[in-house]
XYZ file of C-alpha atoms in Angstrom:
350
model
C -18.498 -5.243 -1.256
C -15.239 -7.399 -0.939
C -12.262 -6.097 0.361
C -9.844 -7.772 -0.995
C -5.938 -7.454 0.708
C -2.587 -8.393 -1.773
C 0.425 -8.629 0.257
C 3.425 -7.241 -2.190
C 3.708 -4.511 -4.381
C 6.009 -6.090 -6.625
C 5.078 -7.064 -10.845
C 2.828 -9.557 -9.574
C 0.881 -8.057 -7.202
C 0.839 -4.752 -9.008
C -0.398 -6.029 -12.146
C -2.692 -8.240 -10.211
C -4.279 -5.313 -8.464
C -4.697 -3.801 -12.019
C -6.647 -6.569 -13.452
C -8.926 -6.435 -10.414
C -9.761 -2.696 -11.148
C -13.211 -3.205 -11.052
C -13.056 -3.543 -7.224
C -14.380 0.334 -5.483
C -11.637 1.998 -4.375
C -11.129 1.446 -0.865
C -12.238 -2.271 -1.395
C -8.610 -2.888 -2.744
C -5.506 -2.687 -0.405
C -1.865 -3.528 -1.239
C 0.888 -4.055 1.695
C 4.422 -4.074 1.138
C 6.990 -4.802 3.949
C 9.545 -2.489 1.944
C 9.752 1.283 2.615
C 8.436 1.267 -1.517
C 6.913 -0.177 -4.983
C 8.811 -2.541 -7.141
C 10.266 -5.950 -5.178
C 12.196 -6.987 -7.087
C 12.110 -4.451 -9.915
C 13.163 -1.987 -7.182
C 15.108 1.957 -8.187
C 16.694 2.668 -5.398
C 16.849 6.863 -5.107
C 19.809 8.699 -3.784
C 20.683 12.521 -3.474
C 22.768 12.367 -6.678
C 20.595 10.282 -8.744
C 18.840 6.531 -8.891
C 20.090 2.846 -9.968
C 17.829 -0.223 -10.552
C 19.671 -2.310 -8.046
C 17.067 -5.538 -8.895
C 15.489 -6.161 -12.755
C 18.215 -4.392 -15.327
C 15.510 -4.683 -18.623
C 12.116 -6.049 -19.609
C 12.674 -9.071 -22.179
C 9.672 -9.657 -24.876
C 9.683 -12.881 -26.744
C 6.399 -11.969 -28.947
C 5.998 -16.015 -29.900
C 5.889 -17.131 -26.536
C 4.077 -13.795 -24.631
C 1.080 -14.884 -26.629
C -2.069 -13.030 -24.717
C 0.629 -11.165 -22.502
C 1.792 -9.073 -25.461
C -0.515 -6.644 -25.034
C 1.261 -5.810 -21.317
C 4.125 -4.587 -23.314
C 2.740 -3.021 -25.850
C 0.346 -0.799 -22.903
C 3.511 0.178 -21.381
C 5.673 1.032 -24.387
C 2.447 3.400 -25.695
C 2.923 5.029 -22.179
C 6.162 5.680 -22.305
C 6.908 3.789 -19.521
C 9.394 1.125 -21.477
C 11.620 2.282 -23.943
C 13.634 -0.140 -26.493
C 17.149 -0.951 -25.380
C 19.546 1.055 -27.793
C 22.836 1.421 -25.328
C 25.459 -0.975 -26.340
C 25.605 -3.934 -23.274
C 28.546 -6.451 -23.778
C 27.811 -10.286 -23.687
C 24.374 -9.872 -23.681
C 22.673 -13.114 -25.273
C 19.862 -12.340 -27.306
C 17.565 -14.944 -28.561
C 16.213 -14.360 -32.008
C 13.053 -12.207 -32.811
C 13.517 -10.699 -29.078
C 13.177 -7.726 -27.848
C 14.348 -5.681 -24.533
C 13.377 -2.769 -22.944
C 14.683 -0.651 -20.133
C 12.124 1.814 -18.308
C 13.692 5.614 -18.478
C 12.521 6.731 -15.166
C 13.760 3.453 -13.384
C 12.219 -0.541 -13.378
C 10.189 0.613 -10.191
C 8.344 3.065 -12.822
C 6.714 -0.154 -14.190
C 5.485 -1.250 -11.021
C 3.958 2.153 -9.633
C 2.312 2.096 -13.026
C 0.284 -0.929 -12.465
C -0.405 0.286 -8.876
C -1.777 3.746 -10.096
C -4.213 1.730 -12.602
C -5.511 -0.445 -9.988
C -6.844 2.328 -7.944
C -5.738 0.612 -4.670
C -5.108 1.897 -1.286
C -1.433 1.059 -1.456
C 0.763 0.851 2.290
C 4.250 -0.093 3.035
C 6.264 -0.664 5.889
C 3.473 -2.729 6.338
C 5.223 -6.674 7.653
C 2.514 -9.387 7.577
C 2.925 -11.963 10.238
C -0.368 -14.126 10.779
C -3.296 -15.071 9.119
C -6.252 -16.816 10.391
C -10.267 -16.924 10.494
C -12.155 -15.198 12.205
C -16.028 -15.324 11.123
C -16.154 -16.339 8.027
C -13.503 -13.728 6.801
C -9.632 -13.266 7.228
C -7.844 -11.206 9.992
C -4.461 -10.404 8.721
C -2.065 -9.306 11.475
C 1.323 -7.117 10.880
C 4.259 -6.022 13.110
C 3.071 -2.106 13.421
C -0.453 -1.580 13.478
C -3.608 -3.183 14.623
C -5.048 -6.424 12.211
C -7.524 -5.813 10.102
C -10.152 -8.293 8.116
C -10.614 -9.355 4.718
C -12.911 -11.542 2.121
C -10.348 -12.500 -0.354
C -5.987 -11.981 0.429
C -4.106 -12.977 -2.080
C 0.008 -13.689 -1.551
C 2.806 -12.578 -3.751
C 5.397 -12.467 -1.871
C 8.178 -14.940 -2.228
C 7.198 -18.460 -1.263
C 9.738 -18.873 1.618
C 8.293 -15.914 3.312
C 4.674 -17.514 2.672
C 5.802 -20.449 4.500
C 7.088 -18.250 7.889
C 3.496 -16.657 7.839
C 1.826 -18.077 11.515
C -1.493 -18.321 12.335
C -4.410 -20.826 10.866
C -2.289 -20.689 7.701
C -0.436 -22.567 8.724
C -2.613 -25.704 9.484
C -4.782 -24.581 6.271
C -1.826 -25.297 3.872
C -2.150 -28.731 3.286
C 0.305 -31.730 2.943
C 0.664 -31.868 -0.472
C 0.652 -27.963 -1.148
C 3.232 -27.758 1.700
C 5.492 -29.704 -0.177
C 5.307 -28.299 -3.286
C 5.736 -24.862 -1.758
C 9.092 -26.485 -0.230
C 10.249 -27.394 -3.400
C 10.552 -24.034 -4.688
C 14.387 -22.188 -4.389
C 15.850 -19.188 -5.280
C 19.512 -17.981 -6.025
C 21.068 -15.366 -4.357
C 23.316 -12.319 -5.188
C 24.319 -8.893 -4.027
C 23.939 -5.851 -5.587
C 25.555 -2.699 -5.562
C 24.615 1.076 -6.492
C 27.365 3.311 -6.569
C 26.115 7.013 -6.777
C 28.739 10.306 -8.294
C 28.485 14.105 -8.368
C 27.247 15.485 -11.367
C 30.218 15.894 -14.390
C 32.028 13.048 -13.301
C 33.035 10.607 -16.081
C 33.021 6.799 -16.345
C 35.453 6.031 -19.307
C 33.638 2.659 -20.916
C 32.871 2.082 -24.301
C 29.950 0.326 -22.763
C 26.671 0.483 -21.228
C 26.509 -2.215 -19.246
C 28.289 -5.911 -19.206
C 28.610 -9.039 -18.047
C 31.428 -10.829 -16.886
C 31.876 -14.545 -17.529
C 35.490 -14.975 -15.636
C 35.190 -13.220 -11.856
C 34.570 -14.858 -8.733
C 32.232 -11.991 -8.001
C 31.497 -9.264 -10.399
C 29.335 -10.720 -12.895
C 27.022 -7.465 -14.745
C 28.197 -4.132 -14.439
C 25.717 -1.098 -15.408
C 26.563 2.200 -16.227
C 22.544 2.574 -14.821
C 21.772 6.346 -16.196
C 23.775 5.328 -19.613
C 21.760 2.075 -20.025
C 18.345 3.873 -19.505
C 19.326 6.601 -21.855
C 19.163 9.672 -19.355
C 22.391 11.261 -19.496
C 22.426 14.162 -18.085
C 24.943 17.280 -16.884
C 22.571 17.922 -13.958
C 22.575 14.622 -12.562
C 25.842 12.390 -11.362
C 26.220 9.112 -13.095
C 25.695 5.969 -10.883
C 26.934 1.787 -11.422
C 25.579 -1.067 -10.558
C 27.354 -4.112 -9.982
C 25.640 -7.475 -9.390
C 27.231 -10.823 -8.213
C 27.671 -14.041 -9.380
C 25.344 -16.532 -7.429
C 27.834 -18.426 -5.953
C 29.608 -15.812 -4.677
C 25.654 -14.156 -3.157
C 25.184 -17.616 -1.607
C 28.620 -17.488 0.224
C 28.435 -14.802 1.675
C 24.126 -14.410 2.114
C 24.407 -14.194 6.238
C 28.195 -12.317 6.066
C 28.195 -8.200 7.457
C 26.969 -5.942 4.219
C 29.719 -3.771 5.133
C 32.453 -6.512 4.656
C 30.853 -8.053 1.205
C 30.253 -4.169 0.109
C 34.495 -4.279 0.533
C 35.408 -7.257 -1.206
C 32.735 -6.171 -4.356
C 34.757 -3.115 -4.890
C 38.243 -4.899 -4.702
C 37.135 -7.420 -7.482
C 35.430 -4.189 -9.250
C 38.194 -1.925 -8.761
C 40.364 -5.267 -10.847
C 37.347 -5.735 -13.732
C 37.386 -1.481 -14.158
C 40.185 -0.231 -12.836
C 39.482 3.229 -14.190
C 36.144 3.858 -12.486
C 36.528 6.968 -10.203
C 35.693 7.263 -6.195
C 31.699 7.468 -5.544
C 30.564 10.101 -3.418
C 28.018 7.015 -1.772
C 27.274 3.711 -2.227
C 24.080 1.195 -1.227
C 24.778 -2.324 -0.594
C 21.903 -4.533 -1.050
C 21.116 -8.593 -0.486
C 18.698 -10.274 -2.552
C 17.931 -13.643 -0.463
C 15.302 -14.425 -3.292
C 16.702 -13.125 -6.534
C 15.731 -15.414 -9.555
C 13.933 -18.527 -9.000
C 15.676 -21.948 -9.936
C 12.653 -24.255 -9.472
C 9.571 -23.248 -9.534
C 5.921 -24.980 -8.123
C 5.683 -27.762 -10.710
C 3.015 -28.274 -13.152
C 1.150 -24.860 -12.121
C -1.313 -22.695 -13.503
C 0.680 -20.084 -12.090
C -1.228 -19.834 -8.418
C -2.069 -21.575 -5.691
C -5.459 -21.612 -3.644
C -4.871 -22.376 -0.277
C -8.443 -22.166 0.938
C -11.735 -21.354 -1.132
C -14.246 -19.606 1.223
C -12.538 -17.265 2.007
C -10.505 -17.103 -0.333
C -6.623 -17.637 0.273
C -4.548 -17.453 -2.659
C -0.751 -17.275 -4.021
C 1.172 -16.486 -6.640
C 4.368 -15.055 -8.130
C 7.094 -15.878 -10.219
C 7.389 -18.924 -7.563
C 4.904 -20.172 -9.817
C 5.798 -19.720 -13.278
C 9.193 -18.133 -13.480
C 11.683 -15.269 -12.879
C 11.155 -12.901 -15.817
C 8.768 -10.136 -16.458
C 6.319 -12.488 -18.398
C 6.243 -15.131 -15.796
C 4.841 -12.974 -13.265
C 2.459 -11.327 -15.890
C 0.820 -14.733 -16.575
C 1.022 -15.161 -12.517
C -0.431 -11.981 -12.265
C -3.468 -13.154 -14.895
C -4.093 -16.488 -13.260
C -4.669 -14.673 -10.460
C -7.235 -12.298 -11.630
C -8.957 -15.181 -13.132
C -9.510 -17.092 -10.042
C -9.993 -14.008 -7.561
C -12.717 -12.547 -10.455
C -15.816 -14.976 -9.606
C -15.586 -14.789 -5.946
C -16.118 -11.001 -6.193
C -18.643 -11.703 -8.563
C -20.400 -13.721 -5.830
C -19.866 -11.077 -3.469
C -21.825 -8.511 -5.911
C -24.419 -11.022 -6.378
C -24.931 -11.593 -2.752
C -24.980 -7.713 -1.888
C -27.756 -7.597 -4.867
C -30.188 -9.695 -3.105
C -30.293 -8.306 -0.029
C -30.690 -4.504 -1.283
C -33.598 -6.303 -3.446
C -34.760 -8.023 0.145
């Protein structure tokens, strides 16, 4: 059989693994470079409680989700999505719209998709090269010795397909190479700040955004947005940035933008109480701004073997574009697995 390698357990590469299901377990491995599931719909986990520090909600938009639909639907019947019911200030809703939060943190979604696919999932796990080697694909990482594969398909963001070294990068042609240049991303930080059980956050509000800061722009009251109060658990806030402030400061020490966040904070709420810890964290590639043009929402790099990416680099930054990445995927990875079986078939019959 096929083993087939996706590098990044985030929505894409999740709910890519899922649609592949079919493969025997064992057959179907998933690295991350993180220390856990979710990219970009991360939950980051502390003593006193958690805080989505990436994705805040899940927006449906039934008449464009088309075939998608069902995605939401799968994960509302699973409890895994809940609607949105805490009040969030300047929140613009298009009409017939619908958003979600996920109860036990965004990362929930993502671990979902990963238990479904019944992957061997590892993280910690930095890929550095690719190249040939017979006929199949040895994919080398900072820890650990490299190991081969039939099919790997790429999910991570493009810039950090372009740094991979190896035959890649002679295999990406001229054309594709440009393209892949094209795409960017904005930048922001983000901020979890984590308090002891009973403590109170005076707001009238779950979570906001702020159209006239310099560098707070979307404040969550995380546990009160999800709908998890609780006296046994501490409340927690996170605070994102504006982009331009993010792309300011993107190479500046975390410990001196963590400082100037909670001045401009402690000025937009001046009534929010001392955490007992706080986690600081950059998102180089937050949202995409321009995507791959005219895509079906992946790229094939090579054909035999098969080399392929995807992502929201190819569609766009929002739970459905990386669902439709996710199914473009599946659809081209599918028949080469196919021809695998078919192959495997004639020799037993030889």
């Amino acid at each position: 059989m096929a083993r087939v390698l996706v590098v990044g357990a985030g929505l894409t590469g999740a709910a890519g693994a899922a649609l592949l299901r079919g493969a025997p377990r064992g057959q179907l491995a998933v690295w991350d470079k993180a220390r856990g599931a979710g990219g970009r719909m991360s939950t980051t986990r502390a003593d006193r409680g958690s805080a989505d520090l990436g994705a805040q909600f899940v927006t449906c938009e039934p008449e464009l989700a088309g075939p998608r639909l069902s995605f939401y639907e799968e994960l509302v019947t699973h409890g895994i999505l809940k609607p949105l019911t805490a009040p969030v200030e300047g929140l613009v809703e298009r009409e017939g719209s619908r958003n979600f939060v996920a109860p036990q943190g965004i990362s929930s979604v993502v671990k979902y998709y990963l238990e479904q696919s019944g992957a061997e999932v590892s993280y910690e796990q930095h890929v550095t090269h690719i190249s040939l080697r017979d006929g199949r694909w040895e994919v080398s990482r900072k820890a650990g010795p490299p190991e081969q594969f039939d099919v790997v398909i790429l999910t991570m963001p493009v810039p950090q397909i372009l740094q991979l070294q190896g035959d890649i990068v002679n295999i990406i042609n001229e054309s594709q190479k440009q393209q892949l240049e094209s795409v960017s991303y904005s930048s922001r930080y983000a901020l979890g700040l984590f308090y002891e059980a009973g403590t109170g956050i005076g707001v009238p509000w779950a979570a906001r955004y702020i159209a006239d800061n310099p560098c707070v722009r979307f404040i969550s009251i995380d546990n009160k947005k999800r709908n998890i109060e609780s006296p046994a658990m501490g409340p927690s806030v996170v605070v994102h940035t504006t982009v331009s402030f993010g792309s300011e400061h993107l190479d500046s020490d975390p410990a001196d933008v963590q400082q100037i966040i909670l001045s401009h904070l402690q000025s937009v709420v001046p009534s929010l109480p001392k955490p007992s810890s706080i986690k600081c964290h950059r998102w180089r590639y937050s949202q995409v701004t321009r995507a791959v043009p005219n895509c079906p929402g992946q790229m094939i790099l090579h054909t035999q073997p098969l080399l392929i990416c995807g992502g929201d680099g190819f569609t766009r930054s929002n739970f459905d574009g990386c669902i439709e990445s996710a199914m473009s995927l599946a659809d081209a990875v599918k028949p080469h697995l196919q021809q695998f079986q078919t192959q495997a078939a004639k020799i037993s019959l030889d």
